[in-house]
Tab-separated table of C-alpha atoms in Angstrom:
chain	number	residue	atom	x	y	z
H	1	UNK	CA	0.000	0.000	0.000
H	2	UNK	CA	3.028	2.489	1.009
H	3	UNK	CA	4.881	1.955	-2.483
H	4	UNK	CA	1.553	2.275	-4.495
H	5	UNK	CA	0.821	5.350	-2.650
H	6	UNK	CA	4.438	6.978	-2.645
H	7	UNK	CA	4.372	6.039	-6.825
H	8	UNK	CA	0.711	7.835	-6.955
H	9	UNK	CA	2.326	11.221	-5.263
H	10	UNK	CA	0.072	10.733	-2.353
H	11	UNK	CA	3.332	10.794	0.288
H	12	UNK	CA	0.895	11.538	3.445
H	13	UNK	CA	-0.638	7.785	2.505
H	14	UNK	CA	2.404	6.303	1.991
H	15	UNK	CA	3.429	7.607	5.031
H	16	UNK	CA	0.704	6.053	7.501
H	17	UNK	CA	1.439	3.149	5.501
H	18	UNK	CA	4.978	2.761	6.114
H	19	UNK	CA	4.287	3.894	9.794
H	20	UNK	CA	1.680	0.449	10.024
H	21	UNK	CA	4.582	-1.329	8.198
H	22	UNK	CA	7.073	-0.303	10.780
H	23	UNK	CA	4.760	-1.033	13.909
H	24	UNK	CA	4.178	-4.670	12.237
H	25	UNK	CA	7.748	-5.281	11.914
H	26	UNK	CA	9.989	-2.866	13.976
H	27	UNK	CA	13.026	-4.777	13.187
H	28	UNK	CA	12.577	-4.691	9.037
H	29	UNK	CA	15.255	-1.839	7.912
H	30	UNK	CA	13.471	-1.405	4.479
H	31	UNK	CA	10.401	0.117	6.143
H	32	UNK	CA	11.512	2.724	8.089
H	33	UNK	CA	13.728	3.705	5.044
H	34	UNK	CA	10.366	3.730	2.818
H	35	UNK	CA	8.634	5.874	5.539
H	36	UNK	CA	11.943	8.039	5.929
H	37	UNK	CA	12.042	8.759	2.006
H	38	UNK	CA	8.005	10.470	2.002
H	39	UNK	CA	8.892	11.861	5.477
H	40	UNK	CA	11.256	13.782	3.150
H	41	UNK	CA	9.289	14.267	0.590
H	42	UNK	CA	6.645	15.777	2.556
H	43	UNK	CA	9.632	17.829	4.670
H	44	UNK	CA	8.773	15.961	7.593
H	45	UNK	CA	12.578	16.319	8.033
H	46	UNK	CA	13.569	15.392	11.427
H	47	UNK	CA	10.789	11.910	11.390
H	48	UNK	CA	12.998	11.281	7.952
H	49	UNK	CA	16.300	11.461	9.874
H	50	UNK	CA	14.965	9.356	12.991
H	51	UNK	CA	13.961	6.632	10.468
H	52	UNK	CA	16.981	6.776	8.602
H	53	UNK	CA	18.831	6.536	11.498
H	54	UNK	CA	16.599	3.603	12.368
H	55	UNK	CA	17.166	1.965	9.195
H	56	UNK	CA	21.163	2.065	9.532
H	57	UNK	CA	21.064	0.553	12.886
H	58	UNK	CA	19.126	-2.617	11.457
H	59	UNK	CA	21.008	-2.288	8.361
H	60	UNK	CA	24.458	-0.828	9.294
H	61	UNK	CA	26.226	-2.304	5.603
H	62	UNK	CA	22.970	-0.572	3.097
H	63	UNK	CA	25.000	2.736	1.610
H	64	UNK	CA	21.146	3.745	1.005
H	65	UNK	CA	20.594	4.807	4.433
H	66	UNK	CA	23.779	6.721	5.651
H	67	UNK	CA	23.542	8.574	2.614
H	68	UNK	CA	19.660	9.307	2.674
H	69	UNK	CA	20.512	10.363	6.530
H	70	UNK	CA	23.698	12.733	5.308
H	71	UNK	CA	20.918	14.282	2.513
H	72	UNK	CA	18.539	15.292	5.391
H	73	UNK	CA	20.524	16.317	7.896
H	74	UNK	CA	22.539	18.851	5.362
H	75	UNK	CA	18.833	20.109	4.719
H	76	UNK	CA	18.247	20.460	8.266
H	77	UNK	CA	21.700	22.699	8.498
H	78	UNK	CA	23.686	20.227	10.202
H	79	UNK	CA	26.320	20.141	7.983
H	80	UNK	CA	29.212	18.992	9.982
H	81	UNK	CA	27.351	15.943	11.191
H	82	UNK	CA	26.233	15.437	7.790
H	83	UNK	CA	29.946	15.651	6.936
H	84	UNK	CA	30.644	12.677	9.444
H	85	UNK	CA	27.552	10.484	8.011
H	86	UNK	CA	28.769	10.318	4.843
H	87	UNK	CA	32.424	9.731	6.134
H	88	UNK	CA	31.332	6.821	7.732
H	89	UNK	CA	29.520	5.357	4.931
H	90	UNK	CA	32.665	6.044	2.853
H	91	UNK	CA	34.958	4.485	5.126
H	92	UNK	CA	31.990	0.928	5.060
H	93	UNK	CA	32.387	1.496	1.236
H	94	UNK	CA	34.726	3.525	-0.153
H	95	UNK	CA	33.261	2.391	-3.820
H	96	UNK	CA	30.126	4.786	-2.614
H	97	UNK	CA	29.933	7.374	-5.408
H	98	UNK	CA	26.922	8.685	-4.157
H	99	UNK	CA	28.667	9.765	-0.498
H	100	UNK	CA	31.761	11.197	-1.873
H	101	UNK	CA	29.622	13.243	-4.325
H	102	UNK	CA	27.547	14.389	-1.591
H	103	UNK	CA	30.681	14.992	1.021
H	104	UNK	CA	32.455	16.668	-1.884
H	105	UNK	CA	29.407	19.271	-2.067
H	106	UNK	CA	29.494	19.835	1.149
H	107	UNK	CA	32.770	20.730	1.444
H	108	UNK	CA	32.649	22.670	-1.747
H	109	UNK	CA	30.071	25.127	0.267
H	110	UNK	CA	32.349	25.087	2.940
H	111	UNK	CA	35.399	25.996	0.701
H	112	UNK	CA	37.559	23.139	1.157
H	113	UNK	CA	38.909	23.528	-1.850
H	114	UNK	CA	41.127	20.377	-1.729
H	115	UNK	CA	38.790	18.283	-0.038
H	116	UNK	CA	36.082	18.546	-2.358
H	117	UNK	CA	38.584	17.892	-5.634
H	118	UNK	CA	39.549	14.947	-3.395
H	119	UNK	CA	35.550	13.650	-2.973
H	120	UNK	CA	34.566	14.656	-6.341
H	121	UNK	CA	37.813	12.628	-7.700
H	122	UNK	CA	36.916	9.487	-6.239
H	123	UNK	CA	33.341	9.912	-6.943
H	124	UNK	CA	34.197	9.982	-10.597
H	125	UNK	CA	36.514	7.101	-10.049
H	126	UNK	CA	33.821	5.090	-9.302
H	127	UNK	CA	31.112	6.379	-11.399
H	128	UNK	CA	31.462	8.786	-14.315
H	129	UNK	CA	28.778	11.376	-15.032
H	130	UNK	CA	28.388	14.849	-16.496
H	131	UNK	CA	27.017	16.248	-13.042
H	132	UNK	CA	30.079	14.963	-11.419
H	133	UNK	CA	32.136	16.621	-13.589
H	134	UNK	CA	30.313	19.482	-13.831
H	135	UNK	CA	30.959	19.726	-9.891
H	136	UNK	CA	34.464	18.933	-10.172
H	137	UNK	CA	34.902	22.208	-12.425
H	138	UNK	CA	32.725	24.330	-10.514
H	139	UNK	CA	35.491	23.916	-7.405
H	140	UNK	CA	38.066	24.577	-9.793
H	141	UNK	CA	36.469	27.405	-11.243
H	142	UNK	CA	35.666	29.160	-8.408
H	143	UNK	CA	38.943	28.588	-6.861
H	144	UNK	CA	40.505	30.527	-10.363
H	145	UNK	CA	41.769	27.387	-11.793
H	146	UNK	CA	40.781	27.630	-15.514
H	147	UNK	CA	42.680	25.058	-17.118
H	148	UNK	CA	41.401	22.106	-14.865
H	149	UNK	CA	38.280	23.284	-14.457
H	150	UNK	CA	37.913	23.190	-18.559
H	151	UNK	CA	38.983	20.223	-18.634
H	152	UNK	CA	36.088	19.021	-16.243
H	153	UNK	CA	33.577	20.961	-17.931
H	154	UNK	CA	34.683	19.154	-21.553
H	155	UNK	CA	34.632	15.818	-19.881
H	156	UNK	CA	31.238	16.566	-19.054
H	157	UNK	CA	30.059	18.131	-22.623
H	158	UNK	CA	31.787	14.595	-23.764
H	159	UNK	CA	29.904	12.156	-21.465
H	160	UNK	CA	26.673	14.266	-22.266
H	161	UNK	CA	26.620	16.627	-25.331
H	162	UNK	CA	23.364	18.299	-24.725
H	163	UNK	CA	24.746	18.953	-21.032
H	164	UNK	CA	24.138	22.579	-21.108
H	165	UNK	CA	25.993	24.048	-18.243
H	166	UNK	CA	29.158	22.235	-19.509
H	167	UNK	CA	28.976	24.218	-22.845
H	168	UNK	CA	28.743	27.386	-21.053
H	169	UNK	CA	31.146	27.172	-18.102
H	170	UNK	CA	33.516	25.532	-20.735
H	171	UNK	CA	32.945	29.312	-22.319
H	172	UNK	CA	33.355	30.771	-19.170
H	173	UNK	CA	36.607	29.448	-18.642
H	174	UNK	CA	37.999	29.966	-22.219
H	175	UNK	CA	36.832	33.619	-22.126
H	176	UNK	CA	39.241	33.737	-18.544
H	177	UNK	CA	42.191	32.542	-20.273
H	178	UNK	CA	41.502	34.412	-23.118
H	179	UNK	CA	40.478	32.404	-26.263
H	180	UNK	CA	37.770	34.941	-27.405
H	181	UNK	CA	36.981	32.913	-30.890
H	182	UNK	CA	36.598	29.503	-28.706
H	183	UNK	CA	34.396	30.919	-26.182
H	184	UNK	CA	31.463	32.554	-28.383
H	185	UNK	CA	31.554	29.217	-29.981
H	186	UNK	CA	30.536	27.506	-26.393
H	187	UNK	CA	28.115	29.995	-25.514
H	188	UNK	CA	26.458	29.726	-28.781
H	189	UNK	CA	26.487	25.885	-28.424
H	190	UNK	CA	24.772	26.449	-24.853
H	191	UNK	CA	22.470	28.791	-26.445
H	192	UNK	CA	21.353	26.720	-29.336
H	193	UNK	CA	20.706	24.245	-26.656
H	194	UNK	CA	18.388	26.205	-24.284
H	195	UNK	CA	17.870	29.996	-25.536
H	196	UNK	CA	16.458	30.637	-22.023
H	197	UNK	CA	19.876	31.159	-20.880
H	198	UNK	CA	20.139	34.502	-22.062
H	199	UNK	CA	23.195	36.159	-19.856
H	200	UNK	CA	25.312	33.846	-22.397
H	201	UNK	CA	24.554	36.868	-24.915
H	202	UNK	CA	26.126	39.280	-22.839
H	203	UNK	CA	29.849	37.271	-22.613
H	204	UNK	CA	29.364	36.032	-26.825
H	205	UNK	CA	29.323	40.709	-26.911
H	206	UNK	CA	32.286	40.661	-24.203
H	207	UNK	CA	34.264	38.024	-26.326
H	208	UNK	CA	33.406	39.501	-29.827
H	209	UNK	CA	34.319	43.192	-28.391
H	210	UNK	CA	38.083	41.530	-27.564
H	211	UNK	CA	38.602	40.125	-31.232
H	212	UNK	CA	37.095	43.284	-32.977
H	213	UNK	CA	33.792	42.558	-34.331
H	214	UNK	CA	32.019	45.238	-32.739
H	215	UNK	CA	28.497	45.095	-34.696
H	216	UNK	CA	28.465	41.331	-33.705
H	217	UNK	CA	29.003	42.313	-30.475
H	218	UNK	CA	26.707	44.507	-30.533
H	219	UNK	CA	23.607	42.433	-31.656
H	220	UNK	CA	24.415	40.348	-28.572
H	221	UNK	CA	24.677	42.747	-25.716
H	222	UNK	CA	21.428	44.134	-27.129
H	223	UNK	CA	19.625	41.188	-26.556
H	224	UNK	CA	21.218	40.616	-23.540
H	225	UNK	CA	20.144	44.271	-22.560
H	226	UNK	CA	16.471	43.427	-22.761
H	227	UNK	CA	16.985	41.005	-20.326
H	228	UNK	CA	19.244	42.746	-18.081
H	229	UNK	CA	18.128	46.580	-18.338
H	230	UNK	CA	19.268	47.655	-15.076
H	231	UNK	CA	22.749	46.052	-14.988
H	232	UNK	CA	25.639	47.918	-14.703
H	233	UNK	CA	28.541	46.004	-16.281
H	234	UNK	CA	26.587	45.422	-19.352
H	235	UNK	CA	25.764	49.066	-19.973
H	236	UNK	CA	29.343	49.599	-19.379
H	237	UNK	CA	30.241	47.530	-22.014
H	238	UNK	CA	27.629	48.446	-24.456
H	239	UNK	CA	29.461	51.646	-24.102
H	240	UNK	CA	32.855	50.365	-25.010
H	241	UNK	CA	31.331	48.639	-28.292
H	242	UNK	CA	29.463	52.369	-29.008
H	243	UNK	CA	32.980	53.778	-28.888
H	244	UNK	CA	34.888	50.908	-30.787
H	245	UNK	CA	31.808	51.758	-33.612
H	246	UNK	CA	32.321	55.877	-33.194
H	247	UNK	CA	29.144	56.506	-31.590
H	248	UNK	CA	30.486	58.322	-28.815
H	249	UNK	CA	26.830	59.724	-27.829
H	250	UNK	CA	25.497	56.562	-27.225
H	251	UNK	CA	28.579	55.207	-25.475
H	252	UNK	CA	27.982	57.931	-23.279
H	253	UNK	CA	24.882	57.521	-22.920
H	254	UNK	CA	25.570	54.036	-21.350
H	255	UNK	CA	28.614	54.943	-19.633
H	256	UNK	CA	25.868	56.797	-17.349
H	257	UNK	CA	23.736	54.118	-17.521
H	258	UNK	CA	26.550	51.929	-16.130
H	259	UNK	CA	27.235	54.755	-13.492
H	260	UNK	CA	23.532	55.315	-12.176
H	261	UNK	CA	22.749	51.650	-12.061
H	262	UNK	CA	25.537	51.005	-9.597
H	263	UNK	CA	24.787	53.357	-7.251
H	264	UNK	CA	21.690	52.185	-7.119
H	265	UNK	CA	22.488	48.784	-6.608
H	266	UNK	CA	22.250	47.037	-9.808
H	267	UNK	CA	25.651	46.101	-10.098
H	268	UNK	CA	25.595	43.056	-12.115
H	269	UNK	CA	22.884	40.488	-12.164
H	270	UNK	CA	25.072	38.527	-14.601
């Protein structure tokens, strides 16, 4: 009755079912993992973490559990216990792909720079997948590593092609080292692949500004702009393509734009 429930969507059923499961048979792990899953579901998050808990005691070699119990207790803020959970279930199994990914995000939002490379490393070495990958780079990335992080985000773009944010951090990271021509081609590929992800407009006009081809650069910051009216950087940079095209009164024009947006807090949305 729980699972038919749960698959229907109707997680308060499930859970008095999985509760009457549980009360039959106290000592069967599976059910109070069942009743912590649509606990969770429903954000019941502290019954979820008692019945994972539960579940691990009866079941202290299932990787399902510790790492269900990491999940919620990260959502309940208790990161550094979380942190320990899925230590534990690494050290039971350290083939668990699922726990290092999760202990590598966690450290990632800590900024433990070399710890989460570490968990995100072994993850992969377990289990390649673009979201992995994609995680890999983002520590890289943010830690102003370009070169590894593009070679995370192109491992991702090769394991998935239509992997979307791989195409445009991969652009991201060739604008940063400076291979203009590269990088609109990413963003374009990213664009081409969801056109809702409009700030990519705004870096194709940054990169096309850098190799010269100002109209071109133009067209994109302009569609960019009617996405972003209020942000400063991009009517800054509108105004260096208006004065690359000798249209100083509209460069100006922006160059104010640029100035009156950040003082009033519209820095950059992008």
């Amino acid at each position: 009755i729980g699972q038919r429930a749960e698959g229907e969507g109707d997680f308060a059923a499930g859970r008095q079912a999985y509760a009457a499961a549980v009360a039959r048979e106290p000592e069967r792990a599976e059910w109070h993992y069942r009743l912590g899953c649509v606990c969770r579901k429903l954000d019941r998050l502290d019954e979820a973490a008692v019945a994972f808990r539960r579940a691990h005691e009866l079941a202290p070699t299932e990787p399902r559990y510790l790492n269900n119990l990491g999940v919620v207790l990260d959502q309940l803020g208790l990161r550094a216990e979380a942190v320990r959970v899925y230590q534990r279930a690494i050290l039971g199994d350290p083939q668990n792909a699922d726990a290092q990914h999760n202990l590598g995000a966690l450290y990632a939002e800590a900024g433990r720079t070399e710890e989460a490379v570490r968990a995100f490393t072994a993850a992969l070495a377990v289990r390649q997948d673009a979201e992995g990958y994609h995680n890999l780079g983002l520590v890289h990335f943010t830690h102003g590593d370009f070169a590894p992080a593009l070679e995370s985000f192109e491992a991702a773009v090769r394991l998935q092609p239509s992997f979307v944010l791989g195409h445009y951090y991969a652009g991201l990271c060739l604008m940063r080292k400076g291979v203009y021509r590269d990088a609109v081609a990413r963003f374009e590929q990213a664009l081409q692949l969801d056109g809702r992800l409009v700030r990519a407009h705004f870096y194709i006009g940054t990169c096309l500004h850098k190799i010269g081809q100002s109209e071109r650069a133009l067209a994109a910051l302009q569609r960019a702009l009617a996405a972003f009216p209020e942000d400063a950087r991009l009517h800054y940079q509108l105004g260096l393509v208006y004065d690359a095209l000798l249209r100083h009164q509209e460069a100006r024009h922006h160059y104010r734009r640029a100035r009156a947006d950040a003082a009033s807090g519209f820095g950059s949305t992008l």
